[in-house]
Coordinates of N, CA, C and O and ligand atoms in Angstrom, one line a residue:
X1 N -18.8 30.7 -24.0 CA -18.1 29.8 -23.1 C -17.6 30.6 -21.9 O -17.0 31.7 -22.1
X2 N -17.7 30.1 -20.7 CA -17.5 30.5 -19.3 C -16.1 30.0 -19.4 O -16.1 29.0 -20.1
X3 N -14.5 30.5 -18.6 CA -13.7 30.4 -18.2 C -13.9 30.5 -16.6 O -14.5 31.5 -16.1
X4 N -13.1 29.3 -15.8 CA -12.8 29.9 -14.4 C -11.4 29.7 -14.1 O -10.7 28.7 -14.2
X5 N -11.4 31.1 -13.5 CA -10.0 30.8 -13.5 C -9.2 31.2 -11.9 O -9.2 32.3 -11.4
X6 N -8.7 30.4 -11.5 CA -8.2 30.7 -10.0 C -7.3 31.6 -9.6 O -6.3 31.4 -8.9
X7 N -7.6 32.7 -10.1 CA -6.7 34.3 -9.2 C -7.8 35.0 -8.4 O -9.0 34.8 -8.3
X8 N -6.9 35.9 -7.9 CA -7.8 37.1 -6.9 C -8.0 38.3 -8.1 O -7.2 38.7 -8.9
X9 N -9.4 38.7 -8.0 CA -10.1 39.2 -8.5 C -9.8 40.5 -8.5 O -10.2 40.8 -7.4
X10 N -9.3 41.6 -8.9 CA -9.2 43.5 -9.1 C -10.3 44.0 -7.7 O -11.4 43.5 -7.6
X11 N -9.9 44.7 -7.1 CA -11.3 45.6 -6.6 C -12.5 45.9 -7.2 O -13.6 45.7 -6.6
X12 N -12.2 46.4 -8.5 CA -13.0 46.8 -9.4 C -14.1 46.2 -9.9 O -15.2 46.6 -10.2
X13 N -13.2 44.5 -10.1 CA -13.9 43.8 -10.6 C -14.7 42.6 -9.3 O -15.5 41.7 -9.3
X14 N -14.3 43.0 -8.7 CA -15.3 42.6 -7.5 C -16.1 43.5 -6.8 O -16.8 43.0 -6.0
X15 N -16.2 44.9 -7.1 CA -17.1 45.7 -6.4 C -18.2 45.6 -7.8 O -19.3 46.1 -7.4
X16 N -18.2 45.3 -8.7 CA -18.5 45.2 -10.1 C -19.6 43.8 -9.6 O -20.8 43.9 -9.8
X17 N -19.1 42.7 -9.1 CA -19.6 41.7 -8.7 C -20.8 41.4 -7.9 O -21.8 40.7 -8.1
X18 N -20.2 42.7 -6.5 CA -20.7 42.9 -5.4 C -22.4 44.0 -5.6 O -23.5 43.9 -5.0
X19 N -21.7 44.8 -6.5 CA -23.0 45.9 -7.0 C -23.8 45.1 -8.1 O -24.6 45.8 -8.6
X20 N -23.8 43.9 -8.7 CA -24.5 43.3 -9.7 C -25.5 42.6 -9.0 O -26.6 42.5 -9.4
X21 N -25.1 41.9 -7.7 CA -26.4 41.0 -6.9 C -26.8 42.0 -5.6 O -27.2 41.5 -4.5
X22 N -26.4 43.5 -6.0 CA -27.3 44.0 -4.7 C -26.4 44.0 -3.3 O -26.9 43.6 -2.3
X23 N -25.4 44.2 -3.5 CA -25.0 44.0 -2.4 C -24.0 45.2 -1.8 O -23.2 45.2 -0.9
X24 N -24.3 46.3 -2.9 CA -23.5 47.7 -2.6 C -21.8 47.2 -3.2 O -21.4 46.2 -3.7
X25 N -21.2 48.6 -2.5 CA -19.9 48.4 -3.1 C -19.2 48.7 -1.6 O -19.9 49.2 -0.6
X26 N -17.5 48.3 -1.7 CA -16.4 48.0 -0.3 C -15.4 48.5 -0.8 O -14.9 48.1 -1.8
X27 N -14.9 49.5 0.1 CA -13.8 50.2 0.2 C -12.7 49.1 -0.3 O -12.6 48.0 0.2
X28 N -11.8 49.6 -1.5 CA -11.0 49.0 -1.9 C -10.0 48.6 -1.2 O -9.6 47.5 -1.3
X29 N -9.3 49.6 -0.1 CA -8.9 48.8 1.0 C -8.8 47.4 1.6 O -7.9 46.6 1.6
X30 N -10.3 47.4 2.2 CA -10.7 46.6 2.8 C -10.7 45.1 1.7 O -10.3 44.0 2.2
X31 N -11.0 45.0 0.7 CA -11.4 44.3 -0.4 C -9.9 43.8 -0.4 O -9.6 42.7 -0.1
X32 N -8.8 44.8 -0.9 CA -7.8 44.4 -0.4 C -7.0 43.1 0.6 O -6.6 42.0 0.1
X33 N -7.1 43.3 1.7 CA -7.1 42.7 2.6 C -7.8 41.4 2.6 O -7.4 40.3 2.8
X34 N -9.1 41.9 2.4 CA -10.0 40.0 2.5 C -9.5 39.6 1.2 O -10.1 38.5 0.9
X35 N -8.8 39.9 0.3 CA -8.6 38.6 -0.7 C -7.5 38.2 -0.9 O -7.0 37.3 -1.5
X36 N -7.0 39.2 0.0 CA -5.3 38.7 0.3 C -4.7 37.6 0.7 O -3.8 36.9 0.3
X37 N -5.8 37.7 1.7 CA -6.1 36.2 3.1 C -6.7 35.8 2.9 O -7.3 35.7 3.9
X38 N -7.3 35.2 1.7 CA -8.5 34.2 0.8 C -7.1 32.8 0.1 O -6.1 32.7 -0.6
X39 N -8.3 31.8 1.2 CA -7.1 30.4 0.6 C -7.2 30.7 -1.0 O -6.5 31.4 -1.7
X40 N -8.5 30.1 -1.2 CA -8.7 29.9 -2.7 C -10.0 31.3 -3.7 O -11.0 31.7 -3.1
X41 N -9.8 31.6 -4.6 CA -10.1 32.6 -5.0 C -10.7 32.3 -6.5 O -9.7 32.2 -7.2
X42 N -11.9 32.0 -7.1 CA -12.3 31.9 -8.5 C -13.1 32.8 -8.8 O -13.8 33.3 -8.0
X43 N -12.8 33.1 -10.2 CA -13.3 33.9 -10.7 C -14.0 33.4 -12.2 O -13.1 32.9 -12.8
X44 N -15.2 33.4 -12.8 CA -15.6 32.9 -13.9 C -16.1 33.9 -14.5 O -16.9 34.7 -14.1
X45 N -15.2 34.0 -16.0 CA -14.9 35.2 -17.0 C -16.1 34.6 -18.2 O -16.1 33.5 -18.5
X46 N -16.9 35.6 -18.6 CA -17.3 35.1 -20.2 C -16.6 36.3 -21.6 O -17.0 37.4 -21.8
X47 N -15.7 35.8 -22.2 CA -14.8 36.8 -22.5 C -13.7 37.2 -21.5 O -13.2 36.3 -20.7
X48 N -13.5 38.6 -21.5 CA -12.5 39.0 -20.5 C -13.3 40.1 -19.5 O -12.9 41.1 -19.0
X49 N -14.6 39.2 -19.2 CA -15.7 40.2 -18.5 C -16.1 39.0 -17.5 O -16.4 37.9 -17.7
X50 N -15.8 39.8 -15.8 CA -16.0 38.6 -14.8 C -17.9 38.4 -14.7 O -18.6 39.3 -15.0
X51 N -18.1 37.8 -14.5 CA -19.5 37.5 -14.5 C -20.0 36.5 -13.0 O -21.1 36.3 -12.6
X52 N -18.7 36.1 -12.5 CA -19.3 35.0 -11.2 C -18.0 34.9 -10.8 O -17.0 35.2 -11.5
X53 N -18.1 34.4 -9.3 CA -17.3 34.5 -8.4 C -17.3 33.4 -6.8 O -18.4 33.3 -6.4
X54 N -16.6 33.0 -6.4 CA -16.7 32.8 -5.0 C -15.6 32.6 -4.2 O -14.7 32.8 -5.0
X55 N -14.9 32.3 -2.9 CA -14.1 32.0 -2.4 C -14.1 31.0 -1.2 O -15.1 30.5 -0.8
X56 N -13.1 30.7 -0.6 CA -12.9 29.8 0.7 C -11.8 30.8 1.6 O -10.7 31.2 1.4
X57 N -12.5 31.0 2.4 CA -11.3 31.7 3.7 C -11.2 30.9 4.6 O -12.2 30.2 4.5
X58 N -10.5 30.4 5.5 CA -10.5 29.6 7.1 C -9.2 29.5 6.8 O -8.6 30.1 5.9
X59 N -8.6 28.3 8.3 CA -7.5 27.9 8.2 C -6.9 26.8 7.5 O -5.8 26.4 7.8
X60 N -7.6 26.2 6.4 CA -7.0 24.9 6.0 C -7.1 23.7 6.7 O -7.0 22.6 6.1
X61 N -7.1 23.8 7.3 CA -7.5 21.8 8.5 C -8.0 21.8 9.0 O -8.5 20.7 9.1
X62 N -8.8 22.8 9.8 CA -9.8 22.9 10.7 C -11.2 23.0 10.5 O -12.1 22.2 10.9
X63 N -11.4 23.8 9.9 CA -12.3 24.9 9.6 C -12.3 26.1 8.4 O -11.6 27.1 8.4
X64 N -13.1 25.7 7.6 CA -13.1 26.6 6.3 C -14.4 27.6 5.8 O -15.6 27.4 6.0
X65 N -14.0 28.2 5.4 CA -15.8 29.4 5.1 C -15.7 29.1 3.6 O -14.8 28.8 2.8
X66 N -17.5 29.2 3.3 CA -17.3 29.4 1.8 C -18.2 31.4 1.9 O -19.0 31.7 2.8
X67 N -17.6 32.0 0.9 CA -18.1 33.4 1.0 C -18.2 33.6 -0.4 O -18.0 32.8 -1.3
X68 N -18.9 35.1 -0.4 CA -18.5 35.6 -2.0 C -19.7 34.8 -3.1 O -19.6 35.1 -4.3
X69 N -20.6 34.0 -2.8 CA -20.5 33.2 -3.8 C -21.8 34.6 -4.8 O -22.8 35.2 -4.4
X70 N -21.1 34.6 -6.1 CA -21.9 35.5 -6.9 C -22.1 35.3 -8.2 O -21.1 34.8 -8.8
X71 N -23.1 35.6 -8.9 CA -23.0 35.3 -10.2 C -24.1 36.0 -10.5 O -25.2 35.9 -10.0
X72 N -23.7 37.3 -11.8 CA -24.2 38.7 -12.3 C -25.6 38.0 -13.1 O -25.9 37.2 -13.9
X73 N -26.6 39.2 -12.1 CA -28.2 38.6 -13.1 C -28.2 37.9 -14.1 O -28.3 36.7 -14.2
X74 N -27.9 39.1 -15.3 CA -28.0 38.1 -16.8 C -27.1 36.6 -16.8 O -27.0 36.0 -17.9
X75 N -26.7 36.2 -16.0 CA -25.6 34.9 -16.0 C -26.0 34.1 -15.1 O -25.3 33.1 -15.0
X76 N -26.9 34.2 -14.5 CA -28.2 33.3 -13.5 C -28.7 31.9 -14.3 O -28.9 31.8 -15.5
X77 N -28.9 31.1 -13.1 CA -29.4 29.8 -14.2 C -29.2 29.7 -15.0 O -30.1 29.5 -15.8
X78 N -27.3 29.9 -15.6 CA -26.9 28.5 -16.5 C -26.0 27.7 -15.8 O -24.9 27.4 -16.2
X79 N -26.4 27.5 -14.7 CA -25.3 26.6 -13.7 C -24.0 27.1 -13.8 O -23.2 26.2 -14.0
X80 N -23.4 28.2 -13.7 CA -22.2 29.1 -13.6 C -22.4 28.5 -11.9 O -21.9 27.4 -11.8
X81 N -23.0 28.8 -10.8 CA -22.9 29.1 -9.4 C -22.8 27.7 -9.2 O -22.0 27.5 -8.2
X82 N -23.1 26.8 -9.7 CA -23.0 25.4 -9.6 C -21.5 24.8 -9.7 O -20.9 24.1 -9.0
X83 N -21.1 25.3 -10.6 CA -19.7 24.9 -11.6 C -18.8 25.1 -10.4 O -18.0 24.3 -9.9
X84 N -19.0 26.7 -9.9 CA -18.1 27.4 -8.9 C -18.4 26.5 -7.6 O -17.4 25.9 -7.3
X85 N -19.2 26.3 -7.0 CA -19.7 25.4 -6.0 C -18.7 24.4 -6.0 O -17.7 24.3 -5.2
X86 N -19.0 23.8 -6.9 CA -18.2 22.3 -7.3 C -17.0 22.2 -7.8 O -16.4 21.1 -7.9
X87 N -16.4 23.5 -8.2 CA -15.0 23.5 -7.8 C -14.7 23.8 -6.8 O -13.5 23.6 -6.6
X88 N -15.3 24.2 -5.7 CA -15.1 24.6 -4.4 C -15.0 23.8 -3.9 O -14.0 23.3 -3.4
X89 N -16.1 23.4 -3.9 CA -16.1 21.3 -2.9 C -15.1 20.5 -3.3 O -14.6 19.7 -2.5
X90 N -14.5 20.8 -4.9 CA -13.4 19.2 -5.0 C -12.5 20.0 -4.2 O -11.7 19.2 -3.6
X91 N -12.0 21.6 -3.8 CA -10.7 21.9 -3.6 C -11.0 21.8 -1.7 O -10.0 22.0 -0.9
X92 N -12.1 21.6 -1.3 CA -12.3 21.6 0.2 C -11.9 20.0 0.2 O -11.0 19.7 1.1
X93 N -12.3 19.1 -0.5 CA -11.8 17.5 -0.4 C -10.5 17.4 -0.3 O -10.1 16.5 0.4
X94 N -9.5 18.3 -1.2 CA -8.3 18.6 -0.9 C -7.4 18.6 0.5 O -6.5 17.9 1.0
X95 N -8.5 19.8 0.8 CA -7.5 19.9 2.6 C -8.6 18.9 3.2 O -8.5 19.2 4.4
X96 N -9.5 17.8 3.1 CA -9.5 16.9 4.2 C -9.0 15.4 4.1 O -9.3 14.3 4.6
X97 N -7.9 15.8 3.1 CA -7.4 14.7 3.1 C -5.7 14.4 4.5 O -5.0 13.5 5.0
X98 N -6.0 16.0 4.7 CA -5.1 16.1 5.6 C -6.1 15.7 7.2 O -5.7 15.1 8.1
X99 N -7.6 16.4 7.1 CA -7.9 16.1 8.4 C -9.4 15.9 7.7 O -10.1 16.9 7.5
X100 N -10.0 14.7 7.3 CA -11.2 14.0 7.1 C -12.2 15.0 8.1 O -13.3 15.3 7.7
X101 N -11.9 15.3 9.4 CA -13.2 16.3 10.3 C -13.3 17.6 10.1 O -14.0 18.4 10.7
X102 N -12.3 18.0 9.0 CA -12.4 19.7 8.5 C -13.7 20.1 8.4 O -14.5 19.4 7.8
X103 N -14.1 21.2 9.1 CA -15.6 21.6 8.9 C -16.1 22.8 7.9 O -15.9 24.0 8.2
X104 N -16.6 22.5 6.8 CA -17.1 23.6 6.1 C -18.4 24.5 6.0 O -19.4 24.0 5.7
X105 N -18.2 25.7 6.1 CA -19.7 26.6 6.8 C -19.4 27.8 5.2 O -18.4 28.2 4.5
X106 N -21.0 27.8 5.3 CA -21.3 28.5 4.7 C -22.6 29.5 5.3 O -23.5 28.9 6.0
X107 N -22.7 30.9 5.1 CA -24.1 31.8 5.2 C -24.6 32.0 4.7 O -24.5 33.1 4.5
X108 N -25.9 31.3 3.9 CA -26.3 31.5 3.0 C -27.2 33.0 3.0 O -27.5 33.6 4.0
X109 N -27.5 33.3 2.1 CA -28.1 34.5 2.0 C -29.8 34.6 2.4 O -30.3 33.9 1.6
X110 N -30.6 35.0 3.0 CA -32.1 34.7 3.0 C -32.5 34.0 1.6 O -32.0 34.6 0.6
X111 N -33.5 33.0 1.2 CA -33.7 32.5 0.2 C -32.7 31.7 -0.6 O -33.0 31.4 -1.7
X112 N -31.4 31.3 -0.1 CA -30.6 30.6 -1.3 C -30.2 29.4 -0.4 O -29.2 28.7 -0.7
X113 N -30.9 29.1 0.7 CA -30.5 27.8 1.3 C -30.5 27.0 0.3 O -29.5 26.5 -0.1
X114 N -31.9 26.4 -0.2 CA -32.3 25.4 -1.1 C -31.3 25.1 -2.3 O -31.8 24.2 -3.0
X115 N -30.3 25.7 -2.7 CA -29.4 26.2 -3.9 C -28.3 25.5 -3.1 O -28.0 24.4 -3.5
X116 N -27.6 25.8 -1.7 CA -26.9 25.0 -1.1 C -27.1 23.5 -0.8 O -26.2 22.7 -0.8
X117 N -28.7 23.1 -0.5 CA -28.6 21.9 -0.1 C -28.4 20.8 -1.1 O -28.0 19.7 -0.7
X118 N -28.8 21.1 -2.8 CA -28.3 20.6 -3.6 C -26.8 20.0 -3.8 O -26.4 19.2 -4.7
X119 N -26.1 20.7 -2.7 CA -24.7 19.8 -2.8 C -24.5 19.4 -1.6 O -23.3 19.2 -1.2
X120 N -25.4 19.1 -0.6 CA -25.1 18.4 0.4 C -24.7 19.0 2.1 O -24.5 18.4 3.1
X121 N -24.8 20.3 1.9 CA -25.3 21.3 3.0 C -26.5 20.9 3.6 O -27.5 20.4 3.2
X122 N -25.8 21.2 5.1 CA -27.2 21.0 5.7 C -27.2 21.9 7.0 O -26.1 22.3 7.3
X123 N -28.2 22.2 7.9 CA -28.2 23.4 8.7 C -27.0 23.0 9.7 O -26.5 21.9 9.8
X124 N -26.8 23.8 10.4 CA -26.1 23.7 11.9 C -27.3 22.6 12.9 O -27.1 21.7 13.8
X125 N -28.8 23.1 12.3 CA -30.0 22.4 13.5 C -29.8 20.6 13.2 O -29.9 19.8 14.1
X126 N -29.7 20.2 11.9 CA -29.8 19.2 10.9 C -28.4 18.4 11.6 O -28.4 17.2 11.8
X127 N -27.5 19.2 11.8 CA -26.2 18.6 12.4 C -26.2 18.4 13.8 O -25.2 17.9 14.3
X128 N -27.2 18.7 14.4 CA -27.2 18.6 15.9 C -26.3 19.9 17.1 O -25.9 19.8 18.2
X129 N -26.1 21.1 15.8 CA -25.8 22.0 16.7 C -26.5 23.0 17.0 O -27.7 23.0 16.8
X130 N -25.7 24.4 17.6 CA -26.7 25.3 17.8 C -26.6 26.2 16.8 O -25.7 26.0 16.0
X131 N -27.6 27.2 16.7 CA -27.7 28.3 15.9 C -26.5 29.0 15.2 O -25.5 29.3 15.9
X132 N -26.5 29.2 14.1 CA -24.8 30.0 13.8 C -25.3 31.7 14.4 O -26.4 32.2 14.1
X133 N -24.4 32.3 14.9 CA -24.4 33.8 15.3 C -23.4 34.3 14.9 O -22.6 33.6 14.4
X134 N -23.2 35.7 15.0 CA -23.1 36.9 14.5 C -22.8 37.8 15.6 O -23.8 38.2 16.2
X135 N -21.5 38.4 16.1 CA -21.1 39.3 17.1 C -21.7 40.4 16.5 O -21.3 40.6 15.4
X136 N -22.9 41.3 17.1 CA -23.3 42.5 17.1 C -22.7 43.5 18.1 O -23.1 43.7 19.2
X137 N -21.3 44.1 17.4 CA -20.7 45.0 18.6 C -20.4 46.5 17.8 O -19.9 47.4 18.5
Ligands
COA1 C1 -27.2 31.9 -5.7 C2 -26.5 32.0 -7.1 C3 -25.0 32.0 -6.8 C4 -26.8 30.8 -7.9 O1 -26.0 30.8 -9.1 P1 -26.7 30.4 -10.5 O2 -25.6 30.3 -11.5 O3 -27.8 31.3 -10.8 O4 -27.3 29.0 -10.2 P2 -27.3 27.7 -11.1 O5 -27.7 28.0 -12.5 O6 -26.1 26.9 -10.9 O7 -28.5 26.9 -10.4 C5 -28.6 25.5 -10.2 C6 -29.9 25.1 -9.7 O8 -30.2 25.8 -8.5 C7 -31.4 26.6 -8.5 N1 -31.2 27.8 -7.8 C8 -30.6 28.9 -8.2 N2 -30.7 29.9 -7.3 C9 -31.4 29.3 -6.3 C10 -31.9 29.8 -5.0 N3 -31.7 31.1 -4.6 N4 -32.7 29.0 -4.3 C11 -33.0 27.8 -4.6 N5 -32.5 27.2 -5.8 C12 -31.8 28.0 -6.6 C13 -31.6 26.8 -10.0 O9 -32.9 27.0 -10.3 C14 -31.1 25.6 -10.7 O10 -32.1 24.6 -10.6 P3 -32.2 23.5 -11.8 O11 -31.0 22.6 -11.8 O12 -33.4 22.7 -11.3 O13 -32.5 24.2 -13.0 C15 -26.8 33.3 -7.9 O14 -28.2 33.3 -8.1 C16 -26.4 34.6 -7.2 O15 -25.3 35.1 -7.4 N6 -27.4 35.2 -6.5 C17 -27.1 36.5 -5.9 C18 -26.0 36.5 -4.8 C19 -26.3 35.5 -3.7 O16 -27.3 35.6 -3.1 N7 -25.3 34.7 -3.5 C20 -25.4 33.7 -2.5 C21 -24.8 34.3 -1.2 S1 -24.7 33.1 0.1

């Protein structure tokens, strides 16, 4: 049985997270700081062992990020990333109740668009805007 549960995650257990889908590990510091300033924060435990993860950063009315979203190989395809998704989405419906045009962005990773569009994502192009970018400085 999967638990999720809405706290900020240990360094540990997010560099734990971060090194299971390849994605190296982040100065605890820094890790620090971004989850400090993380609206909302889930973490999905099987036992007392985290196994999946994601978050929402932005400002709450305006504009919101989804980040983070992870879930450790052996724990792939049993809709764990789905679950987390979808609690994400009811807690994004939350703050547009304050402003219905709240915009939510996500980056998806090369290859995991199609995984997003299953809940209703759709490109920046699809929306009639431009390209999402990336300050290279
Ligand atoms: C992407 C990720 C979060 C999906 O989580 P998951 O728990 O494995 O996914 P689910 O079991 O909920 O998958 C639900 C459906 O989406 C499909 N799916 C999963 N990953 C997919 C992908 N990368 N592309 C397209 N479809 C995908 C599954 O096959 C499943 O389809 P089904 O309902 O027809 O069986 C997970 O694979 C992961 O952590 N990957 C590595 C990190 C990563 O790239 N994260 C995304 C960063 S933006």
């Amino acid at each position: 049985m999967i638990d999720y549960v809405e706290k900020i995650p240990t360094p540990e257990e997010f560099n734990f997270l971060y090194e299971s889908v390849g994605w190296g590990r982040i100065d605890k510091n820094i890790i620090d700081i971004a989850l400090t300033n993380t609206l909302y924060s889930l973490c999905a435990y099987n036992k007392d062992k985290i196994i999946g993860y994601g978050r929402i950063i932005g400002d709450k009315s305006m504009f919101v990020h989804i980040q983070d979203i992870m879930v450790i190989p052996e724990f792939q395809n049993q809709k764990i990333g789905t679950e987390i998704i979808n609690k994400i989405i009811d807690r994004i419906k939350d703050y547009k109740v304050v402003n219905p045009n709240l915009r939510a962005y996500i980056g998806p990773s090369k290859g995991v668009e199609n995984f997003y569009k299953r809940f209703g994502f759709i490109t920046r192009k699809d929306a009639g805007l431009g390209e999402g970018m990336i300050l290279d400085i």
